[in-house]
Structures are given as C-alpha cells and as structure tokens.
Short mmCIF file of C-alpha atoms (C1' of nucleotides) in Angstrom, two decimals:
data_model
loop_
_atom_site.label_atom_id
_atom_site.label_comp_id
_atom_site.label_asym_id
_atom_site.label_seq_id
_atom_site.Cartn_x
_atom_site.Cartn_y
_atom_site.Cartn_z
CA MET I 1 -2.51 -54.08 30.05
CA GLY I 2 -0.22 -52.14 27.75
CA ILE I 3 -3.20 -50.92 25.46
CA PRO I 4 -3.62 -46.76 27.08
CA GLU I 5 0.65 -46.39 26.40
CA ARG I 6 -0.04 -47.10 23.58
CA LYS I 7 -2.64 -44.92 22.80
CA GLU I 8 -1.10 -42.25 24.63
CA ARG I 9 1.60 -43.38 21.84
CA GLU I 10 -0.50 -43.76 19.44
CA LYS I 11 -1.96 -39.71 20.50
CA GLU I 12 0.97 -38.19 20.69
CA GLN I 13 1.79 -39.71 17.13
CA ARG I 14 -0.67 -38.07 15.75
CA ARG I 15 -0.69 -34.62 17.16
CA GLU I 16 3.25 -33.88 15.73
CA GLU I 17 1.33 -35.34 11.94
CA ILE I 18 -0.95 -32.61 12.37
CA ILE I 19 1.89 -29.85 13.44
CA ASN I 20 3.54 -31.75 10.23
CA ALA I 21 0.83 -30.70 8.54
CA ALA I 22 0.19 -27.16 9.73
CA GLN I 23 3.83 -26.40 9.35
CA LYS I 24 3.32 -27.07 5.98
CA VAL I 25 0.71 -25.01 4.82
CA PHE I 26 1.35 -22.21 7.98
CA PHE I 27 4.53 -21.77 6.11
CA GLU I 28 3.62 -21.88 2.71
CA LYS I 29 0.45 -18.67 3.75
CA GLY I 30 0.58 -17.99 6.84
CA LEU I 31 -1.98 -18.30 9.71
CA GLN I 32 -4.18 -15.83 7.84
CA ALA I 33 -4.24 -17.17 4.15
CA ALA I 34 -4.60 -20.76 5.70
CA THR I 35 -7.07 -22.99 5.97
CA MET I 36 -8.11 -25.43 8.44
CA ASP I 37 -9.08 -27.54 5.60
CA GLU I 38 -5.78 -27.17 3.79
CA ILE I 39 -4.35 -28.27 6.97
CA ALA I 40 -6.86 -31.45 7.62
CA GLU I 41 -5.61 -32.06 3.81
CA ALA I 42 -1.79 -32.04 4.20
CA ALA I 43 -2.69 -34.59 7.95
CA GLU I 44 -5.23 -37.19 5.34
CA LEU I 45 -7.54 -36.23 8.31
CA SER I 46 -11.43 -34.66 8.17
CA LYS I 47 -11.19 -30.59 9.50
CA GLY I 48 -13.15 -32.23 13.03
CA THR I 49 -10.30 -34.42 13.80
CA LEU I 50 -8.30 -31.32 14.07
CA TYR I 51 -10.35 -29.77 17.02
CA LEU I 52 -10.11 -32.73 19.02
CA TYR I 53 -6.34 -32.76 18.98
CA TYR I 54 -6.07 -29.34 18.90
CA LYS I 55 -8.40 -25.93 20.26
CA SER I 56 -8.88 -23.86 17.59
CA LYS I 57 -6.04 -22.43 14.54
CA GLU I 58 -3.95 -20.24 17.03
CA ASP I 59 -3.31 -22.43 19.21
CA LEU I 60 -2.15 -25.04 15.53
CA TYR I 61 -0.14 -22.42 14.69
CA LEU I 62 1.93 -22.14 18.39
CA ALA I 63 1.99 -25.57 18.67
CA VAL I 64 4.61 -25.15 15.02
CA MET I 65 6.23 -22.40 16.02
CA MET I 66 6.99 -23.97 19.67
CA ARG I 67 9.77 -26.40 17.48
CA GLY I 68 11.19 -22.97 15.90
CA ILE I 69 12.02 -21.95 19.11
CA GLU I 70 13.30 -25.24 20.36
CA ILE I 71 15.62 -24.33 17.39
CA LEU I 72 16.67 -20.91 17.64
CA HIS I 73 16.72 -21.72 21.49
CA ASN I 74 19.57 -25.10 20.59
CA MET I 75 21.78 -22.90 18.78
CA PHE I 76 22.29 -20.05 20.63
CA ALA I 77 23.19 -22.76 24.08
CA GLU I 78 25.40 -24.01 20.87
CA ALA I 79 27.13 -20.53 20.93
CA THR I 80 26.91 -19.89 24.48
CA SER I 81 28.82 -23.13 24.93
CA SER I 82 32.20 -22.60 23.53
CA GLN I 83 35.48 -21.74 25.01
CA GLU I 84 35.90 -18.40 23.88
CA PRO I 85 36.45 -14.99 25.91
CA THR I 86 32.14 -13.75 26.97
CA VAL I 87 33.07 -11.09 23.57
CA VAL I 88 33.22 -13.84 21.36
CA GLN I 89 30.74 -14.90 22.55
CA LEU I 90 28.29 -12.41 22.14
CA MET I 91 29.20 -11.74 19.07
CA LYS I 92 28.45 -15.00 18.33
CA LEU I 93 24.94 -14.78 20.35
CA GLY I 94 24.38 -12.56 17.07
CA ASP I 95 25.78 -14.19 14.60
CA ALA I 96 23.05 -17.39 15.73
CA TYR I 97 20.41 -15.80 15.41
CA TYR I 98 20.93 -14.07 11.69
CA GLU I 99 21.73 -17.54 11.27
CA PHE I 100 18.71 -18.37 12.88
CA PHE I 101 16.59 -16.00 10.62
CA LYS I 102 18.66 -17.28 7.21
CA GLN I 103 18.25 -20.91 7.85
CA HIS I 104 14.31 -20.76 9.57
CA ARG I 105 12.87 -17.89 7.61
CA ASN I 106 9.49 -19.30 8.25
CA TYR I 107 10.18 -20.37 11.94
CA PHE I 108 11.34 -16.76 12.15
CA ARG I 109 8.75 -15.07 10.22
CA MET I 110 5.72 -17.37 12.77
CA PHE I 111 7.65 -15.73 16.26
CA TYR I 112 7.18 -11.95 15.38
CA PHE I 113 3.88 -12.23 13.06
CA PHE I 114 2.51 -13.96 16.63
CA GLN I 115 3.43 -10.81 18.48
CA HIS I 116 0.51 -9.04 17.75
CA PRO I 117 -2.24 -9.54 20.04
CA GLN I 118 -5.07 -9.95 17.40
CA PHE I 119 -4.32 -12.95 16.86
CA HIS I 120 -3.93 -14.60 20.32
CA LYS I 121 -7.32 -14.74 20.76
CA GLY I 122 -8.07 -18.48 20.18
CA VAL I 123 -5.24 -18.94 21.54
CA SER I 124 -5.56 -21.70 25.32
CA GLU I 125 -3.91 -20.96 28.19
CA ASP I 126 -2.03 -23.72 28.62
CA MET I 127 -0.20 -23.34 25.05
CA MET I 128 0.53 -19.64 26.24
CA MET I 129 1.72 -20.74 29.14
CA ASN I 130 3.88 -23.55 27.68
CA CYS I 131 5.31 -20.69 24.94
CA GLY I 132 6.39 -18.24 27.52
CA GLU I 133 8.37 -21.05 29.03
CA GLU I 134 10.21 -21.71 26.13
CA ASN I 135 10.91 -18.16 25.03
CA GLN I 136 12.04 -17.63 28.19
CA LYS I 137 15.08 -20.26 28.19
CA VAL I 138 15.75 -17.86 24.98
CA TRP I 139 16.72 -15.37 27.04
CA LYS I 140 18.35 -16.62 29.53
CA GLU I 141 20.86 -17.36 27.28
CA VAL I 142 21.63 -13.83 26.23
CA ILE I 143 20.96 -12.47 30.15
CA GLY I 144 23.64 -15.55 31.15
CA VAL I 145 26.12 -14.52 29.18
CA ILE I 146 25.56 -10.84 29.50
CA GLN I 147 25.67 -11.43 33.44
CA ARG I 148 29.51 -13.37 32.62
CA GLY I 149 30.76 -10.13 30.61
CA ILE I 150 29.48 -7.98 33.28
CA ASP I 151 31.09 -10.28 36.02
CA GLU I 152 33.80 -10.31 34.11
CA GLY I 153 34.47 -6.78 33.89
CA VAL I 154 33.93 -6.74 29.69
CA VAL I 155 30.41 -5.30 29.69
CA ARG I 156 29.64 -2.19 31.38
CA ALA I 157 29.19 -2.68 35.36
CA GLU I 158 26.33 -0.03 35.29
CA LEU I 159 24.27 -1.81 33.28
CA ASN I 160 21.44 -4.58 34.25
CA PRO I 161 21.66 -7.83 32.93
CA VAL I 162 17.61 -8.25 31.57
CA GLU I 163 17.43 -4.40 29.90
CA THR I 164 20.72 -5.19 28.05
CA ALA I 165 19.98 -8.44 26.67
CA VAL I 166 16.07 -6.48 25.36
CA ILE I 167 17.39 -3.68 23.99
CA LEU I 168 20.74 -5.90 22.07
CA TRP I 169 17.50 -8.69 20.81
CA SER I 170 15.38 -5.43 20.01
CA SER I 171 17.47 -4.27 18.09
CA SER I 172 18.58 -7.36 15.92
CA ASN I 173 15.07 -7.70 16.00
CA ALA I 174 14.03 -5.47 14.96
CA ILE I 175 16.66 -4.79 11.57
CA MET I 176 15.93 -8.14 10.39
CA THR I 177 11.35 -8.47 10.34
CA ARG I 178 12.67 -5.27 8.37
CA MET I 179 14.64 -7.25 6.12
CA ASP I 180 11.60 -10.23 6.01
CA THR I 181 9.67 -7.78 5.20
CA GLN I 182 10.88 -4.23 3.29
CA MET I 183 14.93 -5.16 2.00
CA GLU I 184 13.95 -4.27 -1.61
CA TYR I 185 11.75 -1.44 -0.33
CA PHE I 186 15.43 0.21 1.64
CA LYS I 187 17.37 -0.41 -1.27
CA GLU I 188 15.09 1.51 -3.80
CA ARG I 189 14.19 3.95 -1.80
CA MET I 190 16.98 4.31 0.93
CA GLY I 191 20.28 2.63 -1.26
CA VAL I 192 20.81 0.57 2.32
CA ASP I 193 21.26 -2.87 2.48
CA LEU I 194 20.09 -3.92 5.44
CA GLU I 195 22.12 -6.55 6.28
CA GLU I 196 25.35 -4.33 5.86
CA VAL I 197 22.62 -2.17 8.62
CA LEU I 198 22.90 -5.57 10.52
CA ARG I 199 25.80 -6.17 10.66
CA LYS I 200 26.54 -2.31 11.62
CA SER I 201 24.37 -2.40 13.75
CA ASN I 202 25.18 -5.32 15.93
CA THR I 203 28.80 -3.55 16.42
CA LEU I 204 27.42 -0.73 17.35
CA MET I 205 25.52 -1.86 20.49
CA LEU I 206 28.56 -4.31 21.17
CA GLU I 207 30.47 -1.42 21.45
CA SER I 208 28.64 0.61 23.45
CA ILE I 209 27.84 -2.02 26.42
CA LEU I 210 31.74 -3.35 26.90
CA THR I 211 33.97 -1.33 29.33
CA GLU I 212 36.57 0.08 27.65
CA LYS I 213 39.06 -2.46 28.08
CA ALA I 214 37.49 -4.66 26.79
CA LYS I 215 37.25 -2.24 23.85
CA ARG I 216 40.57 -2.04 22.99
CA LYS I 217 41.37 -5.91 23.50
CA HIS I 218 38.63 -7.11 21.13
CA GLN I 219 39.27 -4.07 18.64
CA ALA I 220 40.76 -5.92 15.54
CA LEU I 221 36.90 -8.17 15.84
CA LEU I 222 34.67 -4.03 16.28
CA MET I 223 36.17 -2.64 13.63
CA ARG I 224 34.63 -5.45 11.19
CA SER I 225 31.72 -3.49 10.69
CA TRP I 226 34.15 -0.50 8.80
CA PRO I 227 35.45 -0.46 5.82
CA VAL I 228 38.90 0.66 5.48
CA ALA I 229 38.31 3.56 3.19
CA LYS I 230 36.17 5.67 4.76
CA VAL I 231 37.92 5.68 8.51
CA ALA I 232 40.93 6.16 7.06
CA VAL I 233 39.57 8.97 4.85
CA ASN I 234 38.30 10.55 7.65
CA MET E 1 -20.32 25.84 -14.30
CA GLY E 2 -19.02 24.76 -10.72
CA ILE E 3 -21.72 21.84 -10.26
CA PRO E 4 -18.40 19.88 -11.14
CA GLU E 5 -16.93 21.86 -8.67
CA ARG E 6 -19.00 21.20 -5.42
CA LYS E 7 -18.94 17.66 -6.73
CA GLU E 8 -16.48 17.05 -6.02
CA ARG E 9 -15.89 18.94 -2.79
CA GLU E 10 -18.72 17.09 -0.99
CA LYS E 11 -16.61 14.14 -2.99
CA GLU E 12 -13.70 14.72 -0.73
CA GLN E 13 -16.30 15.35 2.28
CA ARG E 14 -17.61 12.55 2.26
CA ARG E 15 -14.24 10.22 1.89
CA GLU E 16 -13.04 11.65 5.10
CA GLU E 17 -16.38 10.89 6.36
CA ILE E 18 -15.67 7.67 5.83
CA ILE E 19 -12.16 7.75 6.76
CA ASN E 20 -13.30 9.15 10.47
CA ALA E 21 -15.46 6.30 11.05
CA ALA E 22 -13.91 4.19 9.84
CA GLN E 23 -10.50 4.91 12.19
CA LYS E 24 -13.56 5.15 15.25
CA VAL E 25 -14.02 1.53 14.02
CA PHE E 26 -10.09 0.46 13.44
CA PHE E 27 -8.98 1.96 16.96
CA GLU E 28 -11.33 0.09 18.94
CA LYS E 29 -11.41 -3.11 17.80
CA GLY E 30 -8.21 -3.26 14.96
CA LEU E 31 -8.36 -5.17 10.80
CA GLN E 32 -9.26 -8.10 11.33
CA ALA E 33 -11.89 -8.01 14.09
CA ALA E 34 -13.45 -4.49 12.23
CA THR E 35 -16.08 -5.55 9.72
CA MET E 36 -16.80 -3.35 7.20
CA ASP E 37 -20.29 -3.72 8.32
CA GLU E 38 -19.91 -1.48 11.47
CA ILE E 39 -17.27 0.95 9.51
CA ALA E 40 -20.72 1.23 7.33
CA GLU E 41 -23.05 2.03 10.66
CA ALA E 42 -20.80 4.00 12.33
CA ALA E 43 -20.46 6.49 8.66
CA GLU E 44 -23.65 5.66 8.27
CA LEU E 45 -23.27 4.18 5.33
CA SER E 46 -24.17 1.11 3.05
CA LYS E 47 -21.35 -1.30 2.74
CA GLY E 48 -21.65 -0.81 -0.71
CA THR E 49 -20.82 2.66 -0.48
CA LEU E 50 -17.93 2.16 0.84
CA TYR E 51 -16.61 0.59 -1.93
CA LEU E 52 -17.73 3.13 -3.75
CA TYR E 53 -14.76 5.15 -1.87
CA TYR E 54 -12.25 2.49 -1.52
CA LYS E 55 -11.60 0.09 -2.80
CA SER E 56 -10.89 -2.54 0.67
CA LYS E 57 -11.13 -3.09 3.85
CA GLU E 58 -6.85 -2.95 3.71
CA ASP E 59 -7.37 0.44 1.74
CA LEU E 60 -9.20 2.77 4.51
CA TYR E 61 -6.44 1.14 6.46
CA LEU E 62 -3.75 2.46 4.77
CA ALA E 63 -6.00 5.91 4.38
CA VAL E 64 -6.45 6.66 8.70
CA MET E 65 -2.64 4.64 9.13
CA MET E 66 -1.44 7.62 6.53
CA ARG E 67 -3.03 10.02 9.13
CA GLY E 68 -0.81 9.12 11.86
CA ILE E 69 2.36 9.90 9.30
CA GLU E 70 1.98 13.23 8.61
CA ILE E 71 1.14 13.86 12.27
CA LEU E 72 4.29 12.12 13.09
CA HIS E 73 6.21 13.28 10.61
CA ASN E 74 5.12 17.21 11.76
CA MET E 75 6.30 15.61 15.38
CA PHE E 76 9.44 15.25 14.25
CA ALA E 77 9.45 18.02 12.12
CA GLU E 78 9.05 19.69 15.23
CA ALA E 79 11.72 18.25 17.04
CA THR E 80 14.67 18.97 14.06
CA SER E 81 13.97 23.27 13.65
CA SER E 82 14.51 24.00 16.74
CA GLN E 83 17.42 26.61 17.27
CA GLU E 84 19.50 24.02 19.45
CA PRO E 85 22.63 22.12 18.82
CA THR E 86 22.69 19.16 16.66
CA VAL E 87 22.89 16.41 19.97
CA VAL E 88 20.45 17.46 21.60
CA GLN E 89 17.91 17.34 18.38
CA LEU E 90 19.09 13.84 17.57
CA MET E 91 17.68 13.57 21.51
CA LYS E 92 14.24 15.33 21.36
CA LEU E 93 13.93 13.29 18.02
CA GLY E 94 13.98 10.45 19.68
CA ASP E 95 12.25 12.11 22.71
CA ALA E 96 9.34 12.85 20.00
CA TYR E 97 8.55 9.03 18.79
CA TYR E 98 8.17 8.10 22.11
CA GLU E 99 5.31 10.81 22.71
CA PHE E 100 4.17 9.61 19.02
CA PHE E 101 3.17 6.26 20.74
CA LYS E 102 2.24 7.09 24.54
CA GLN E 103 -0.05 10.52 23.08
CA HIS E 104 -0.91 8.27 19.41
CA ARG E 105 -0.70 5.25 20.44
CA ASN E 106 -3.07 3.48 17.90
CA TYR E 107 -1.79 5.54 15.13
CA PHE E 108 1.82 3.68 16.61
CA ARG E 109 0.25 0.15 15.87
CA MET E 110 -0.79 0.69 12.57
CA PHE E 111 2.14 1.03 11.51
CA TYR E 112 3.96 -1.60 13.05
CA PHE E 113 0.26 -4.22 11.99
CA PHE E 114 0.40 -3.22 9.27
CA GLN E 115 4.10 -3.68 7.92
CA HIS E 116 3.61 -7.48 7.65
CA PRO E 117 2.50 -8.20 3.84
CA GLN E 118 -0.02 -10.67 5.31
CA PHE E 119 -1.83 -7.44 5.29
CA HIS E 120 -0.96 -6.18 2.41
CA LYS E 121 -3.51 -8.66 -0.61
CA GLY E 122 -6.07 -5.52 -0.72
CA VAL E 123 -4.44 -2.29 -0.66
CA SER E 124 -3.60 -0.39 -4.14
CA GLU E 125 -1.45 0.46 -5.52
CA ASP E 126 -1.99 4.06 -5.17
CA MET E 127 -2.46 3.82 -1.92
CA MET E 128 0.62 1.72 -1.68
CA MET E 129 2.46 4.85 -3.00
CA ASN E 130 0.98 7.93 -1.34
CA CYS E 131 2.14 5.73 2.22
CA GLY E 132 5.85 4.76 0.19
CA GLU E 133 5.74 9.10 0.09
CA GLU E 134 4.58 9.97 3.47
CA ASN E 135 6.62 7.67 4.93
CA GLN E 136 10.21 9.14 2.40
CA LYS E 137 9.17 12.93 4.26
CA VAL E 138 9.83 11.27 7.76
CA TRP E 139 13.00 9.59 7.49
CA LYS E 140 14.52 12.54 5.73
CA GLU E 141 13.76 13.85 8.90
CA VAL E 142 15.62 11.73 10.86
CA ILE E 143 18.38 11.45 8.05
CA GLY E 144 18.97 14.66 7.84
CA VAL E 145 19.28 15.43 11.20
CA ILE E 146 22.11 12.98 11.54
CA GLN E 147 23.87 13.84 8.83
CA ARG E 148 24.06 17.46 9.88
CA GLY E 149 25.26 15.67 13.17
CA ILE E 150 28.16 14.30 10.61
CA ASP E 151 28.48 18.15 8.97
CA GLU E 152 29.02 19.12 11.81
CA GLY E 153 31.52 16.76 13.16
CA VAL E 154 29.27 15.75 16.67
CA VAL E 155 28.22 12.66 14.49
CA ARG E 156 31.15 9.79 14.00
CA ALA E 157 32.04 9.93 10.30
CA GLU E 158 32.38 6.96 8.75
CA LEU E 159 29.26 6.28 9.67
CA ASN E 160 26.64 6.03 6.43
CA PRO E 161 23.07 8.31 7.85
CA VAL E 162 20.88 6.65 5.98
CA GLU E 163 21.88 3.20 7.17
CA THR E 164 22.31 4.99 11.55
CA ALA E 165 18.82 6.26 10.65
CA VAL E 166 17.57 2.74 9.66
CA ILE E 167 19.72 1.43 13.97
CA LEU E 168 18.32 4.18 15.90
CA TRP E 169 14.72 4.19 14.20
CA SER E 170 14.67 0.48 14.55
CA SER E 171 16.21 0.77 18.19
CA SER E 172 13.62 2.43 19.91
CA ASN E 173 10.86 0.69 17.30
CA ALA E 174 11.35 -2.42 18.49
CA ILE E 175 11.53 -1.46 22.10
CA MET E 176 7.60 0.32 21.70
CA THR E 177 6.45 -2.14 19.32
CA ARG E 178 7.45 -4.67 22.21
CA MET E 179 5.89 -2.27 25.27
CA ASP E 180 2.42 -2.28 23.14
CA THR E 181 2.31 -6.17 23.48
CA GLN E 182 4.35 -7.13 26.38
CA MET E 183 4.46 -4.89 28.85
CA GLU E 184 3.18 -6.80 31.05
CA TYR E 185 4.88 -10.50 30.51
CA PHE E 186 8.28 -8.90 31.07
CA LYS E 187 7.81 -6.55 34.08
CA GLU E 188 6.54 -9.74 35.97
CA ARG E 189 8.24 -12.40 33.72
CA MET E 190 11.92 -10.42 33.78
CA GLY E 191 11.56 -7.40 36.20
CA VAL E 192 12.32 -5.07 33.24
CA ASP E 193 10.64 -1.54 32.94
CA LEU E 194 10.58 -1.28 29.33
CA GLU E 195 10.56 1.95 29.73
CA GLU E 196 13.42 2.31 31.53
CA VAL E 197 14.91 -0.27 28.35
CA LEU E 198 13.76 2.89 26.02
CA ARG E 199 14.94 5.19 27.82
CA LYS E 200 18.50 3.12 28.12
CA SER E 201 18.82 1.99 24.86
CA ASN E 202 18.27 6.12 23.35
CA THR E 203 20.83 6.42 25.25
CA LEU E 204 23.35 4.22 24.78
CA MET E 205 22.71 3.92 20.95
CA LEU E 206 23.04 7.96 21.16
CA GLU E 207 26.37 7.74 22.56
CA SER E 208 27.87 5.19 20.15
CA ILE E 209 27.42 7.52 17.14
CA LEU E 210 28.78 10.00 18.82
CA THR E 211 32.21 11.83 18.13
CA GLU E 212 34.41 11.37 21.64
CA LYS E 213 33.99 15.65 21.37
CA ALA E 214 30.46 15.43 20.85
CA LYS E 215 30.41 12.74 23.97
CA ARG E 216 32.43 14.73 26.75
CA LYS E 217 30.19 18.22 25.18
CA HIS E 218 27.20 16.30 26.94
CA GLN E 219 28.54 14.10 28.49
CA ALA E 220 25.65 15.44 31.55
CA LEU E 221 22.74 14.96 28.94
CA LEU E 222 23.83 11.27 28.58
CA MET E 223 24.40 11.00 31.53
CA ARG E 224 20.89 10.97 32.77
CA SER E 225 19.90 7.49 32.33
CA TRP E 226 21.76 6.11 34.16
CA PRO E 227 22.18 5.67 38.14
CA VAL E 228 24.24 7.66 40.63
CA ALA E 229 25.03 5.16 42.93
CA LYS E 230 25.40 2.53 40.28
CA VAL E 231 28.10 4.30 38.45
CA ALA E 232 29.60 5.82 41.56
CA VAL E 233 29.84 2.30 43.38
CA ASN E 234 31.52 0.65 39.97
"C1'" DT U 1 -16.71 -65.89 18.94
"C1'" DT U 2 -20.34 -61.73 20.07
"C1'" DT U 3 -22.45 -58.35 21.95
"C1'" DA U 4 -22.19 -54.58 24.13
"C1'" DA U 5 -19.75 -50.39 25.56
"C1'" DT U 6 -15.98 -46.91 24.78
"C1'" DT U 7 -13.30 -43.88 21.82
"C1'" DA U 8 -12.16 -41.88 17.34
"C1'" DA U 9 -13.40 -39.59 12.82
"C1'" DT U 10 -16.23 -37.38 9.68
"C1'" DG U 11 -18.02 -33.57 6.98
"C1'" DA U 12 -22.67 -31.62 6.59
"C1'" DC U 13 -24.08 -27.21 8.83
"C1'" DT U 14 -24.19 -22.84 11.19
"C1'" DG U 15 -22.87 -17.83 11.60
"C1'" DA U 16 -19.70 -14.54 10.48
"C1'" DT U 17 -17.61 -11.43 7.19
"C1'" DG U 18 -15.05 -8.90 2.48
"C1'" DG U 19 -16.93 -7.90 -1.40
"C1'" DT U 20 -20.52 -7.77 -5.94
"C1'" DC U 21 -24.36 -6.03 -8.69
"C1'" DA U 22 -28.92 -5.82 -9.81
"C1'" DT U 23 -31.93 -2.31 -8.44
"C1'" DT U 24 -33.79 2.25 -6.25
"C1'" DT U 25 -33.18 6.58 -5.38
"C1'" DA U 26 -31.24 11.03 -6.10
"C1'" DT U 27 -29.56 15.09 -8.52
"C1'" DT U 28 -28.48 17.47 -13.23
"C1'" DA U 29 -29.41 18.28 -17.60
"C1'" DC U 30 -32.75 19.69 -21.44
"C1'" DG X 1 -41.88 17.59 -16.40
"C1'" DT X 2 -38.87 14.45 -18.66
"C1'" DA X 3 -35.34 11.95 -19.76
"C1'" DA X 4 -29.87 10.90 -18.19
"C1'" DT X 5 -26.33 10.34 -14.88
"C1'" DA X 6 -24.91 10.24 -10.79
"C1'" DA X 7 -25.08 8.52 -6.33
"C1'" DA X 8 -26.08 4.64 -2.98
"C1'" DT X 9 -28.78 0.03 -1.78
"C1'" DG X 10 -28.20 -4.20 0.83
"C1'" DA X 11 -29.77 -8.82 -0.76
"C1'" DC X 12 -27.27 -11.87 -2.15
"C1'" DC X 13 -22.55 -15.08 -3.07
"C1'" DA X 14 -18.46 -17.47 -1.81
"C1'" DT X 15 -14.77 -17.95 1.92
"C1'" DC X 16 -13.77 -20.14 6.43
"C1'" DA X 17 -13.18 -21.29 11.79
"C1'" DG X 18 -15.07 -23.87 14.89
"C1'" DT X 19 -19.28 -27.38 16.27
"C1'" DC X 20 -22.02 -31.63 16.53
"C1'" DA X 21 -24.79 -35.33 15.67
"C1'" DT X 22 -24.24 -38.98 13.91
"C1'" DT X 23 -20.92 -43.49 12.37
"C1'" DA X 24 -16.53 -45.89 12.06
"C1'" DA X 25 -13.48 -48.43 14.76
"C1'" DT X 26 -12.16 -50.03 18.60
"C1'" DT X 27 -11.94 -52.62 23.64
"C1'" DA X 28 -13.99 -54.30 27.56
"C1'" DA X 29 -17.40 -58.06 27.90
"C1'" DA X 30 -20.91 -61.86 28.15
#
DNA sequence: TTTAATTAATGACTGATGGTCATTTATTAC
DNA sequence: GTAATAAATGACCATCAGTCATTAATTAAA
C-alpha cells in the first residue's frame, strides 16, 4: 500500500510550495507588512489551508528563515574546509559572511529581525528548536576554526574559542546590520562608508586575536585595510 | 495678554503627560503589543486626543526614545569630561554604555528595536530629524575621545576616528543586544556568559586601537579581562 | 459500481487595533 | 450673556491574524 507514502510526499510538497509563496511575500514586505491573505494568494490556496500546514505567521517566517541558515551554514563550511592556513580561513569566514549579506540580504534581514522576542509569540516549540539546532551548526563552524587556530598557536591561547566566536560574529553582524538599515545616514551625516568600516573592523578583530608570531607571518594580509598613504605619512 | 503663553505651557505639559503614559505602556509591552487605547487609558484621555498631540504610535514611541538618548548622552558626556587619561576615558565610555544598558534597559531595547525601517512608516519628518540630531550628539562624544587619543598619540594614527567610533560602538552594541535577547540561550547552549564576553570584547577592541606605547603604559588596565591562571599557564 | 468514511480545503466570520472625524464640551472673546 | 474658538471625545472604519462550520475530494468498504 503506497498510498500513505504518496500522501506524505504530497503533504511535504505542499509545505514547500507554501514556503515558496511565503518567502516571496516576506522578502518583498517583511514580517509586519506581509499578510496571510497575500501569502495564500501567492500559494494559490485559501488562508485557512495555510493554517493546516503552519501554526502561525511566525512559524511560516521561521520556515523560510531556516533556508537562509542552511545557505549560510554551507558557505561557512565551504570557507573552513579549504587547505589554506587557519589564519586565511578566519579571514575567509568573515568574507563569507559579507558575501552572504550581499547575495542573500533578504535572509540576513530576517535573521536580525527575528531576534526580537516580540515576534516569538506565535512560534511553536518545534520550529524554535529546529531553528536553534541549525543555528548551532553555524556557530560550530566558527568556533571550530578558532579552536584550531589556538591549537596551532596562531590564535592567542588565553582566549576562549566560544567567547571569541561570539565577539567576532557580533562585530561583523552589527556593522552589516547598520549597512542594511543606515548606510545612507552614516554616509551623509558622518561621512563614513560602512563597507570600509566592516573591512577595517574585521582586520582589527583578527589582529587582536592572533599571536605575535601569526601576525608577523600574515602581515601582508592584515595590512590590506590600511591606506598606504596614511601609514607612510604617520 | 498671558493667555496664549499659558495655553502653550499647558499644551507642552499635556505632551509630557502623554509621553509619561506612553513610556509606561511601551516599557511594559513594547511597540507591537502596546495599544493606543491602553496609552490613552494610562494618560486618562481619549484615544482621539492622543492623535491631537502625536501623529502616530511610532511618533509617540520616538518621543519616549528621545528621553533615553538624552540620558545616554549625559552619561557619555560625564565619562569623557573627567581629568583622567584618554585611554581610561575610552574604557569608561564602554563602561558607561554598559551601565546605561543595565540601568535603562527599556530605553536600550527601544533603540535597537527601532532601527528596523519596518517601523519607520508612521514617523513624521520632524520627529525623525530630532532623533537624528540627538543621536548625532552621542556619536560626537565617542568620536571626540578617539580623536583626542589620536592627537595625543595613544590611539593608532592610521585609524579614522569616525570609523573607529562606529567599530567600537557596534561591537559593544551587538553583544549587549544579545545579552538582552539571548542571554540564556548562550549560557545553556554554548556555555558562555555574555557579560564576560562583553568585558573581553571591549578589552580586545581597546587593545587593538591603541599604540604600542599606550598599551605598555596601561597594561595593567588591559589585563583585567584575562584570567591570571590562563595567562600564566600559557 | 455505489456508498460510507476519512481527509483536505475553503472562506465567511470574529476579535483586536491603528487611525479618523462629526459631535460635544470647555474656554475665551466680545 | 452670547458668539466664536479651541480641546476633547468615542463611535466608527478598515485591516488582518486566526478559527471553524461547511463543502469538496479522496480512499476504503460493501
């Protein structure tokens, strides 16, 4: 009897189709402005049907977001699986996050939007758990490289790898979040190009966690952020 | 004829009373969950009256937020006006921001919540401008100290003071935001105490922008973040 | 094939809420 | 004391997340 299996497949397909529709609408309008009626329309289903497949608007939002987490996870896994030195991989991790920001900004936006507990109301336990798991995998990638750096003696031994991961991630994240929302404000009011700031911040952070030996070895790499003229003048 | 003046005063007072009521409700429930009816009730006015004084819920939210910006501004001004060395003042700035976070968390929450352009919809030009101005003042404090540090030769000369301000601010901000929303998650899932992370992050950041000379001079200060045992062992 | 039973889908409806505006109330001017 | 003006009100509207009784489609049984 293959009927239950087929039904299960069809159900899963429906769930995917609904996510596709939801993604389209959420990307365009954001969680707030998107309406379930719009999503239903995009999915060519009635609103009631959406609720047969997802508990709430927020659950649906998280379902879309999970795709983004997976993409990011893959990009990080890619960056940390090369044969290059750990210091280079650390730089590549930062670059990868910025690439993700540029190529998948809608997902990035969802990430930081959903951090607010205000929107966790309608989220089911299940979905929250799944999301936490996926998220954890991404962290593991970052922590792993830092731990390796410590083991190899290129990252300062007195640093805690998890804490350090949080520090690196947070600083990158904070600046990209600003890039997303306040790029123009910072350019016009403060004369600052946030892309430049991100580059310099990543370099500063990296410098600050490396051992003296590693810094000397990769000096050329670290210098890329500082304008030659300025260094020369001072 | 003092009547117009008195009326103006009364009007201003009303505006303040409304902000008081709004603050109470926003602090309790956040922008989303707070309702204009609640605020009206708290202000002992009808909802319609609120709209005679403020254009939208968001405008009211910003009016409350401005108070927070002023408090933060004062705390920063305090931290940077002492007679202490610039390096110490830089540390104090970081400490002041964390103090603000602890003592005025509701305001802090409002700040980062409102960064999302999704909520800028109902905001009037006026209110947005005012907010931008106030915000600018806070940035000026941070930038000023960094500039002074460069002039005195304690902050690396190749750094741009505005960019550096953004970097320092953003990293502190990012970690405190996480403290507000994910303290438990990080403790339980990753075994990390974000307060510790903040302390270390601030130290790392400070280290990374100081000149070698300044680092040597204030070594004791910078060491406070690293556990003695660990440093000794390695 | 026909009928019963089960599963899937629907959309009218509810309750909540931001914002409006015609009407009422209070204040000021004459 | 009355007209004119300003302030305040709350019933009302439109929007929208979520529900549920009803309908349609599919599967199982006779």
